[in-house]
Tab-separated table of C-alpha atoms and ligand atoms in Angstrom:
chain	number	residue	atom	x	y	z
K	1	MET	CA	72.870	122.259	59.562
K	2	LYS	CA	76.513	121.951	58.548
K	3	VAL	CA	78.373	124.716	56.729
K	4	PRO	CA	81.894	123.651	55.751
K	5	PHE	CA	84.524	126.382	55.459
K	6	ILE	CA	85.117	125.192	51.899
K	7	ASP	CA	83.975	122.202	49.840
K	8	LEU	CA	85.335	121.628	46.336
K	9	GLY	CA	82.943	118.700	45.769
K	10	PRO	CA	79.798	120.428	44.428
K	11	GLN	CA	81.639	122.531	41.833
K	12	HIS	CA	83.490	119.523	40.451
K	13	ARG	CA	80.447	117.258	40.456
K	14	ALA	CA	78.539	119.897	38.472
K	15	ILE	CA	81.101	119.998	35.635
K	16	ARG	CA	82.251	116.388	35.857
K	17	GLN	CA	81.263	115.217	32.371
K	18	GLU	CA	82.639	118.238	30.574
K	19	ALA	CA	85.822	118.178	32.664
K	20	LEU	CA	86.515	114.479	32.107
K	21	ALA	CA	85.868	114.802	28.357
K	22	ALA	CA	88.371	117.674	28.147
K	23	LEU	CA	90.954	115.726	30.151
K	24	ALA	CA	90.418	112.644	27.965
K	25	ALA	CA	91.008	114.698	24.794
K	26	THR	CA	94.264	116.016	26.236
K	27	TYR	CA	95.280	112.493	27.224
K	28	ASP	CA	94.478	111.019	23.817
K	29	ALA	CA	96.452	113.762	22.065
K	30	THR	CA	99.342	113.392	24.582
K	31	ARG	CA	99.427	117.166	25.082
K	32	PHE	CA	101.143	116.855	28.454
K	33	CYS	CA	103.276	120.013	28.826
K	34	LEU	CA	102.054	123.356	27.455
K	35	GLY	CA	100.405	122.619	24.075
K	36	SER	CA	97.146	123.847	22.583
K	37	ASP	CA	95.009	123.394	25.747
K	38	VAL	CA	97.331	125.743	27.612
K	39	GLU	CA	97.563	128.164	24.670
K	40	ASP	CA	93.771	128.246	24.314
K	41	PHE	CA	93.429	128.903	28.039
K	42	GLU	CA	96.011	131.705	27.897
K	43	ARG	CA	94.104	133.393	25.085
K	44	GLY	CA	90.734	132.880	26.778
K	45	PHE	CA	91.972	134.134	30.138
K	46	ALA	CA	93.497	137.279	28.584
K	47	ALA	CA	90.374	137.991	26.514
K	48	ALA	CA	87.889	137.374	29.356
K	49	LEU	CA	89.722	139.491	31.925
K	50	GLY	CA	91.200	142.246	29.767
K	51	TYR	CA	94.912	141.369	29.583
K	52	PRO	CA	97.037	141.869	26.447
K	53	SER	CA	98.332	138.306	26.912
K	54	ALA	CA	98.918	135.735	29.650
K	55	VAL	CA	101.767	133.310	30.366
K	56	ALA	CA	100.475	130.141	32.055
K	57	MET	CA	102.719	128.582	34.682
K	58	ASN	CA	102.890	125.607	37.019
K	59	SER	CA	101.827	127.388	40.265
K	60	GLY	CA	101.092	130.819	41.689
K	61	THR	CA	104.486	130.898	43.371
K	62	SER	CA	106.270	130.481	40.007
K	63	PRO	CA	105.123	133.771	38.413
K	64	LEU	CA	106.221	135.598	41.595
K	65	HIS	CA	109.655	133.968	41.199
K	66	VAL	CA	109.704	134.721	37.463
K	67	ALA	CA	108.668	138.341	38.091
K	68	CYS	CA	111.666	138.815	40.391
K	69	MET	CA	113.917	137.307	37.696
K	70	ALA	CA	112.354	139.456	34.944
K	71	ALA	CA	112.725	142.571	37.129
K	72	GLY	CA	116.430	141.836	37.489
K	73	PHE	CA	116.403	141.905	41.311
K	74	GLY	CA	119.579	140.459	42.828
K	75	PRO	CA	122.069	140.566	45.703
K	76	GLY	CA	122.161	143.967	47.411
K	77	ASP	CA	118.611	144.833	46.315
K	78	GLU	CA	115.639	145.201	48.657
K	79	VAL	CA	112.029	144.381	47.807
K	80	VAL	CA	109.142	145.468	50.043
K	81	VAL	CA	106.399	142.939	50.878
K	82	PRO	CA	103.390	143.370	53.220
K	83	ALA	CA	103.779	141.594	56.571
K	84	PHE	CA	100.236	140.142	56.372
K	85	THR	CA	99.755	137.830	53.367
K	86	PHE	CA	100.338	134.240	52.283
K	87	ILE	CA	104.007	133.210	52.569
K	88	ALA	CA	104.434	132.820	48.786
K	89	SER	CA	104.138	136.598	48.316
K	90	ALA	CA	107.467	136.915	50.149
K	91	TRP	CA	109.543	134.095	48.594
K	92	GLY	CA	110.466	135.701	45.258
K	93	PRO	CA	113.099	138.220	46.401
K	94	GLY	CA	115.002	135.529	48.327
K	95	TYR	CA	114.957	133.157	45.313
K	96	VAL	CA	117.022	135.719	43.347
K	97	GLY	CA	119.335	136.711	46.214
K	98	ALA	CA	117.579	139.981	47.093
K	99	ARG	CA	116.385	140.940	50.565
K	100	THR	CA	112.732	140.919	51.640
K	101	VAL	CA	111.777	144.043	53.625
K	102	PHE	CA	108.388	143.929	55.327
K	103	ALA	CA	105.902	146.781	55.692
K	104	ASP	CA	102.665	147.106	57.655
K	105	ILE	CA	99.096	146.978	56.320
K	106	GLU	CA	96.018	149.195	56.599
K	107	GLU	CA	93.672	148.168	59.406
K	108	GLY	CA	90.400	148.313	57.429
K	109	THR	CA	91.415	146.625	54.159
K	110	PHE	CA	94.235	144.213	55.170
K	111	ASN	CA	96.248	145.613	52.224
K	112	LEU	CA	99.690	147.257	52.076
K	113	ASP	CA	99.704	150.729	53.657
K	114	PRO	CA	101.205	153.159	51.096
K	115	ALA	CA	102.732	155.276	53.901
K	116	ALA	CA	104.383	152.161	55.367
K	117	LEU	CA	105.745	151.323	51.909
K	118	GLU	CA	107.264	154.783	51.614
K	119	ALA	CA	108.780	154.525	55.103
K	120	ALA	CA	110.393	151.153	54.246
K	121	ILE	CA	112.252	152.520	51.213
K	122	THR	CA	116.053	152.866	51.311
K	123	PRO	CA	118.549	153.650	48.516
K	124	ARG	CA	118.712	149.860	47.905
K	125	THR	CA	114.946	149.382	47.349
K	126	LYS	CA	114.267	148.139	43.807
K	127	GLY	CA	110.744	146.835	43.964
K	128	VAL	CA	107.562	145.980	45.835
K	129	VAL	CA	105.178	143.018	45.862
K	130	VAL	CA	101.659	144.419	46.297
K	131	VAL	CA	99.048	141.838	47.309
K	132	HIS	CA	95.332	142.259	46.545
K	133	LEU	CA	94.484	140.314	49.667
K	134	PHE	CA	91.223	138.361	50.045
K	135	GLY	CA	90.180	139.652	46.589
K	136	LEU	CA	90.170	143.374	47.393
K	137	PRO	CA	92.360	145.609	45.173
K	138	ALA	CA	95.112	147.385	47.129
K	139	PRO	CA	95.278	151.235	47.017
K	140	MET	CA	97.209	151.227	43.727
K	141	GLY	CA	96.909	154.983	43.068
K	142	GLU	CA	98.852	155.851	46.214
K	143	ILE	CA	101.198	152.865	45.862
K	144	MET	CA	102.083	153.705	42.234
K	145	ALA	CA	102.769	157.326	43.212
K	146	VAL	CA	105.322	156.113	45.799
K	147	ALA	CA	106.740	153.550	43.334
K	148	ARG	CA	107.216	156.176	40.597
K	149	ARG	CA	108.935	158.590	42.984
K	150	HIS	CA	111.467	155.878	43.845
K	151	GLY	CA	111.710	154.025	40.512
K	152	LEU	CA	110.371	150.733	41.884
K	153	PHE	CA	109.376	147.677	39.838
K	154	VAL	CA	105.839	146.839	41.012
K	155	ILE	CA	104.697	143.201	41.160
K	156	GLU	CA	100.980	142.713	41.832
K	157	ASP	CA	100.215	139.397	43.540
K	158	CYS	CA	96.695	138.762	42.194
K	159	ALA	CA	96.509	135.154	43.448
K	160	GLN	CA	93.329	135.954	45.404
K	161	ALA	CA	91.932	138.624	43.088
K	162	VAL	CA	91.255	137.088	39.668
K	163	GLY	CA	88.599	139.263	37.984
K	164	ALA	CA	89.017	142.265	40.295
K	165	THR	CA	89.536	145.774	38.932
K	166	TYR	CA	90.994	148.975	40.370
K	167	ARG	CA	89.338	152.146	38.990
K	168	GLY	CA	88.270	150.024	36.028
K	169	THR	CA	91.705	148.540	35.283
K	170	PRO	CA	92.130	144.784	35.824
K	171	VAL	CA	94.511	144.045	38.704
K	172	GLY	CA	97.939	143.062	37.404
K	173	LEU	CA	97.963	145.733	34.680
K	174	ILE	CA	98.624	148.710	36.954
K	175	GLY	CA	102.158	147.819	38.058
K	176	ASP	CA	104.886	146.164	35.977
K	177	ALA	CA	103.796	142.531	36.410
K	178	GLY	CA	100.762	140.629	37.705
K	179	THR	CA	100.718	137.071	39.038
K	180	PHE	CA	97.864	134.584	39.520
K	181	SER	CA	97.403	131.233	41.242
K	182	PHE	CA	95.030	128.483	40.120
K	183	TYR	CA	95.485	126.387	43.253
K	184	PRO	CA	92.239	124.384	43.638
K	185	THR	CA	90.807	126.583	46.413
K	186	LYS	CA	91.374	129.862	44.556
K	187	ASN	CA	88.442	131.597	42.805
K	188	LEU	CA	89.548	129.947	39.538
K	189	GLY	CA	91.049	126.624	40.547
K	190	ALA	CA	92.809	123.928	38.533
K	191	CYS	CA	92.629	120.200	39.340
K	192	GLY	CA	96.185	120.471	40.587
K	193	GLU	CA	98.718	123.284	40.488
K	194	GLY	CA	98.652	126.293	38.179
K	195	GLY	CA	99.364	129.996	37.827
K	196	ALA	CA	99.783	132.800	35.323
K	197	PHE	CA	101.858	135.906	34.622
K	198	VAL	CA	100.581	139.085	32.951
K	199	SER	CA	102.089	142.486	32.208
K	200	ARG	CA	100.994	145.700	30.544
K	201	ARG	CA	104.606	145.904	29.244
K	202	PRO	CA	105.014	143.557	26.247
K	203	GLU	CA	108.775	143.203	26.783
K	204	VAL	CA	108.222	142.063	30.387
K	205	ALA	CA	105.619	139.482	29.319
K	206	ALA	CA	107.977	138.243	26.576
K	207	ARG	CA	110.793	137.883	29.097
K	208	ALA	CA	108.565	135.872	31.448
K	209	ARG	CA	107.586	133.596	28.549
K	210	LEU	CA	111.284	133.008	27.831
K	211	ILE	CA	112.162	132.375	31.489
K	212	ARG	CA	109.290	129.844	31.714
K	213	VAL	CA	111.054	127.426	29.346
K	214	HIS	CA	114.697	127.526	30.465
K	215	GLY	CA	115.326	130.931	28.866
K	216	SER	CA	115.069	129.267	25.518
K	217	GLU	CA	113.398	130.473	22.325
K	218	GLN	CA	115.147	127.971	20.116
K	219	ARG	CA	115.514	124.487	21.558
K	220	TYR	CA	118.875	123.890	23.285
K	221	HIS	CA	119.853	127.560	22.872
K	222	HIS	CA	119.444	129.608	26.064
K	223	SER	CA	119.666	133.382	25.785
K	224	VAL	CA	118.746	134.218	29.416
K	225	ALA	CA	118.681	132.343	32.726
K	226	GLY	CA	115.354	130.557	33.123
K	227	GLY	CA	113.801	127.485	34.668
K	228	ASN	CA	110.921	125.067	34.225
K	229	PHE	CA	107.738	126.985	35.036
K	230	ARG	CA	105.502	125.316	32.401
K	231	MET	CA	101.812	124.606	32.978
K	232	ASP	CA	100.817	121.012	32.180
K	233	GLY	CA	98.239	120.223	29.527
K	234	PHE	CA	95.616	118.761	31.876
K	235	GLN	CA	95.487	121.972	33.909
K	236	GLY	CA	95.125	124.037	30.734
K	237	ALA	CA	92.232	121.805	29.672
K	238	ILE	CA	90.394	121.969	32.997
K	239	LEU	CA	90.916	125.719	33.351
K	240	GLY	CA	89.476	126.119	29.852
K	241	VAL	CA	86.314	124.347	31.056
K	242	LYS	CA	86.033	126.481	34.194
K	243	LEU	CA	86.929	129.914	32.776
K	244	PRO	CA	83.498	130.632	31.201
K	245	ARG	CA	81.916	130.037	34.636
K	246	LEU	CA	84.183	132.390	36.580
K	247	GLU	CA	82.006	135.476	36.143
K	248	ALA	CA	78.915	133.745	37.567
K	249	TRP	CA	80.953	132.301	40.439
K	250	THR	CA	82.297	135.763	41.264
K	251	ARG	CA	78.749	137.195	41.187
K	252	ARG	CA	77.682	134.519	43.646
K	253	ARG	CA	80.644	135.261	45.955
K	254	ARG	CA	79.683	138.947	45.927
K	255	ALA	CA	76.038	138.113	46.661
K	256	ILE	CA	77.078	136.003	49.660
K	257	ALA	CA	79.329	138.831	50.872
K	258	ARG	CA	76.405	141.264	50.518
K	259	ALA	CA	74.205	138.965	52.620
K	260	TYR	CA	76.905	138.800	55.308
K	261	LEU	CA	77.440	142.585	55.247
K	262	ASP	CA	73.691	143.256	55.471
K	263	GLY	CA	72.925	140.540	57.994
K	264	ILE	CA	75.787	140.366	60.466
K	265	ARG	CA	75.211	142.507	63.550
K	266	LEU	CA	77.834	141.715	66.149
K	267	GLU	CA	79.170	144.148	68.684
K	268	GLY	CA	82.933	144.616	68.306
K	269	ALA	CA	83.123	142.889	64.922
K	270	ARG	CA	84.746	144.653	62.006
K	271	LEU	CA	83.482	143.513	58.596
K	272	PRO	CA	85.317	143.826	55.256
K	273	CYS	CA	85.046	147.210	53.572
K	274	GLU	CA	85.164	148.085	49.895
K	275	PRO	CA	86.698	151.445	49.004
K	276	ALA	CA	85.100	153.132	45.959
K	277	THR	CA	88.271	152.404	43.952
K	278	GLY	CA	87.742	148.701	43.509
K	279	GLU	CA	85.286	145.832	43.857
K	280	SER	CA	86.402	142.785	45.792
K	281	VAL	CA	86.004	139.316	44.296
K	282	TYR	CA	85.780	137.991	47.872
K	283	HIS	CA	88.282	135.162	47.818
K	284	GLN	CA	87.808	135.357	51.581
K	285	PHE	CA	85.277	137.077	53.813
K	286	THR	CA	87.445	137.957	56.797
K	287	ILE	CA	86.186	139.753	59.883
K	288	THR	CA	87.968	140.753	63.063
K	289	HIS	CA	86.657	140.413	66.597
K	290	PRO	CA	88.395	140.982	69.957
K	291	ARG	CA	87.177	137.551	71.171
K	292	ARG	CA	88.036	135.744	67.951
K	293	ASP	CA	88.877	132.355	69.482
K	294	ALA	CA	85.632	132.206	71.472
K	295	LEU	CA	83.642	133.242	68.382
K	296	ARG	CA	85.367	130.520	66.378
K	297	GLU	CA	84.504	127.885	68.998
K	298	HIS	CA	80.906	129.098	69.129
K	299	LEU	CA	80.605	128.746	65.334
K	300	ALA	CA	82.282	125.327	65.325
K	301	ALA	CA	79.794	124.121	67.963
K	302	ARG	CA	76.959	125.116	65.590
K	303	GLY	CA	78.590	123.341	62.638
K	304	VAL	CA	79.972	126.429	60.896
K	305	GLY	CA	83.531	125.971	59.623
K	306	THR	CA	85.943	128.930	59.788
K	307	ASP	CA	89.649	129.416	59.247
K	308	LEU	CA	92.413	131.670	60.575
K	309	ILE	CA	93.835	133.426	57.526
K	310	TYR	CA	96.477	134.259	58.701
K	311	PRO	CA	97.419	133.448	62.317
K	312	LEU	CA	101.076	134.626	62.220
K	313	PRO	CA	102.493	137.617	60.307
K	314	LEU	CA	105.390	136.965	57.933
K	315	HIS	CA	108.001	138.956	59.859
K	316	LEU	CA	107.555	136.566	62.816
K	317	GLN	CA	107.827	133.344	60.759
K	318	GLY	CA	110.822	131.158	61.589
K	319	CYS	CA	111.996	131.158	57.967
K	320	PHE	CA	112.593	134.920	58.162
K	321	ALA	CA	114.247	134.971	61.608
K	322	SER	CA	117.563	136.021	60.029
K	323	LEU	CA	115.954	139.281	58.826
K	324	GLY	CA	115.939	140.404	62.466
K	325	TYR	CA	112.347	141.541	62.976
K	326	ALA	CA	110.742	141.284	66.414
K	327	ARG	CA	107.235	141.400	67.843
K	328	GLY	CA	106.082	145.027	67.719
K	329	SER	CA	107.674	145.755	64.308
K	330	PHE	CA	104.303	145.837	62.508
K	331	PRO	CA	101.525	146.463	65.037
K	332	VAL	CA	98.583	146.380	62.613
K	333	ALA	CA	99.601	143.055	61.030
K	334	GLU	CA	100.197	141.578	64.490
K	335	ARG	CA	96.852	142.804	65.850
K	336	VAL	CA	94.967	141.512	62.817
K	337	CYS	CA	96.578	138.054	63.116
K	338	GLY	CA	95.196	137.802	66.652
K	339	ALA	CA	91.693	138.958	65.750
K	340	CYS	CA	90.885	137.773	62.206
K	341	LEU	CA	88.401	135.052	61.349
K	342	SER	CA	87.440	133.958	57.829
K	343	LEU	CA	83.848	132.803	57.239
K	344	PRO	CA	82.726	130.293	54.579
K	345	ILE	CA	82.426	131.947	51.141
K	346	PHE	CA	82.373	129.705	48.083
K	347	PRO	CA	79.887	129.940	45.206
K	348	GLU	CA	78.077	126.675	45.938
K	349	LEU	CA	76.878	127.706	49.433
K	350	SER	CA	73.071	127.696	49.519
K	351	ASP	CA	71.044	130.737	50.618
K	352	GLU	CA	69.948	128.677	53.597
K	353	GLN	CA	73.543	128.015	54.607
K	354	VAL	CA	74.401	131.708	54.217
K	355	ARG	CA	71.442	132.664	56.465
K	356	PHE	CA	72.580	130.074	59.001
K	357	VAL	CA	76.073	131.585	59.120
K	358	VAL	CA	74.588	135.067	59.704
K	359	GLU	CA	72.274	133.789	62.483
K	360	SER	CA	75.110	131.861	64.072
K	361	VAL	CA	77.456	134.857	64.132
K	362	ASN	CA	74.685	137.097	65.504
K	363	ALA	CA	73.898	134.570	68.236
K	364	PHE	CA	77.391	134.966	69.740
K	365	CYS	CA	77.539	136.846	73.008
N	401	LIG	C1	97.792	131.052	46.776
N	401	LIG	C2	98.672	132.239	46.853
N	401	LIG	C3	99.944	132.292	46.250
N	401	LIG	C4	100.667	131.111	45.687
N	401	LIG	O1	100.048	130.274	44.899
N	401	LIG	P1	100.405	128.709	44.758
N	401	LIG	O2	99.606	128.398	43.549
N	401	LIG	O3	99.943	128.007	45.984
N	401	LIG	O4	101.867	128.584	44.515
N	401	LIG	C5	100.638	133.486	46.281
N	401	LIG	N1	100.147	134.559	46.896
N	401	LIG	C6	98.960	134.557	47.499
N	401	LIG	C7	98.479	135.818	48.145
N	401	LIG	C8	98.183	133.404	47.520
N	401	LIG	O5	97.006	133.410	48.147
């Protein structure tokens, strides 16, 4: 049996007719940039997930950039980012001339450690990018307490956590801004690039909407600095087709995770945990094992695809060499990078494939 790490084929074959009809309607109406497909998706997304409104954008990196602009970060400011996440979480501060300051994560959840956040704060710290990594909400209660004490602007990177809640509140509504990605492999994926911005603060959402179109409310009049962060019409149309299916896909991801948690028995392996504060939407199912590379080879030999998410922490990436971090700066992030292994978890996996993954992991010795 073969179990690919991810396969976008089955999901797109299943909705092919509906998807192509929606794309054809957008084409025929020449609704290429923003337009009613995008507006309908924004309204549907906000209504389905509990946001006051949503601002659709052209990637998941864009709303992170826009959030840093809307927050007013700039030269001389510092913004804290976890050392273990996807690179895009860390780009925003640099785009606006601020400095990225890394902080370590918690061993069990892979999320930002609130104590490490507090320790990273200086008089120049203006904000923090909190990532709900692999779909699991970060410890927002503790993080918001630190943020309030120090007057920080809190950006929640929800790229991997669409549909997740923290103590009943949708992620992205706890801090000052929330950002999403609709990259094809995300839990809600476009047929191309896409993203969204949300905020519980109406004035912040309005500012992001303005920044999205060159800071312009009235054409050729520009009240604030902006850019082109618009979602295209085709992505709005396809996301509108997929949105009603998200809840069932998330249920299936959680069922697969449950089967892994119940079935995997491997000495030395650490499986994902779910604190009582929030349910994960399992964008990834990432375990750690001291003999990770051997386990990965064993699984590959049996036809089970895996991935290393992520193999190198951000403070050791070449692009951040000028920040002056060295090996040893963030021991948990570094240890996790050497031991983590992500197993296949996408809604279209069959029960048989899920059982095969469990048996294959358990057969490692
Ligand atoms: C995917 C992702 C992003 C960026 O999204 P793009 O759509 O690829 O620009 C940002 N942060 C995290 C944590 C992600 O996983």
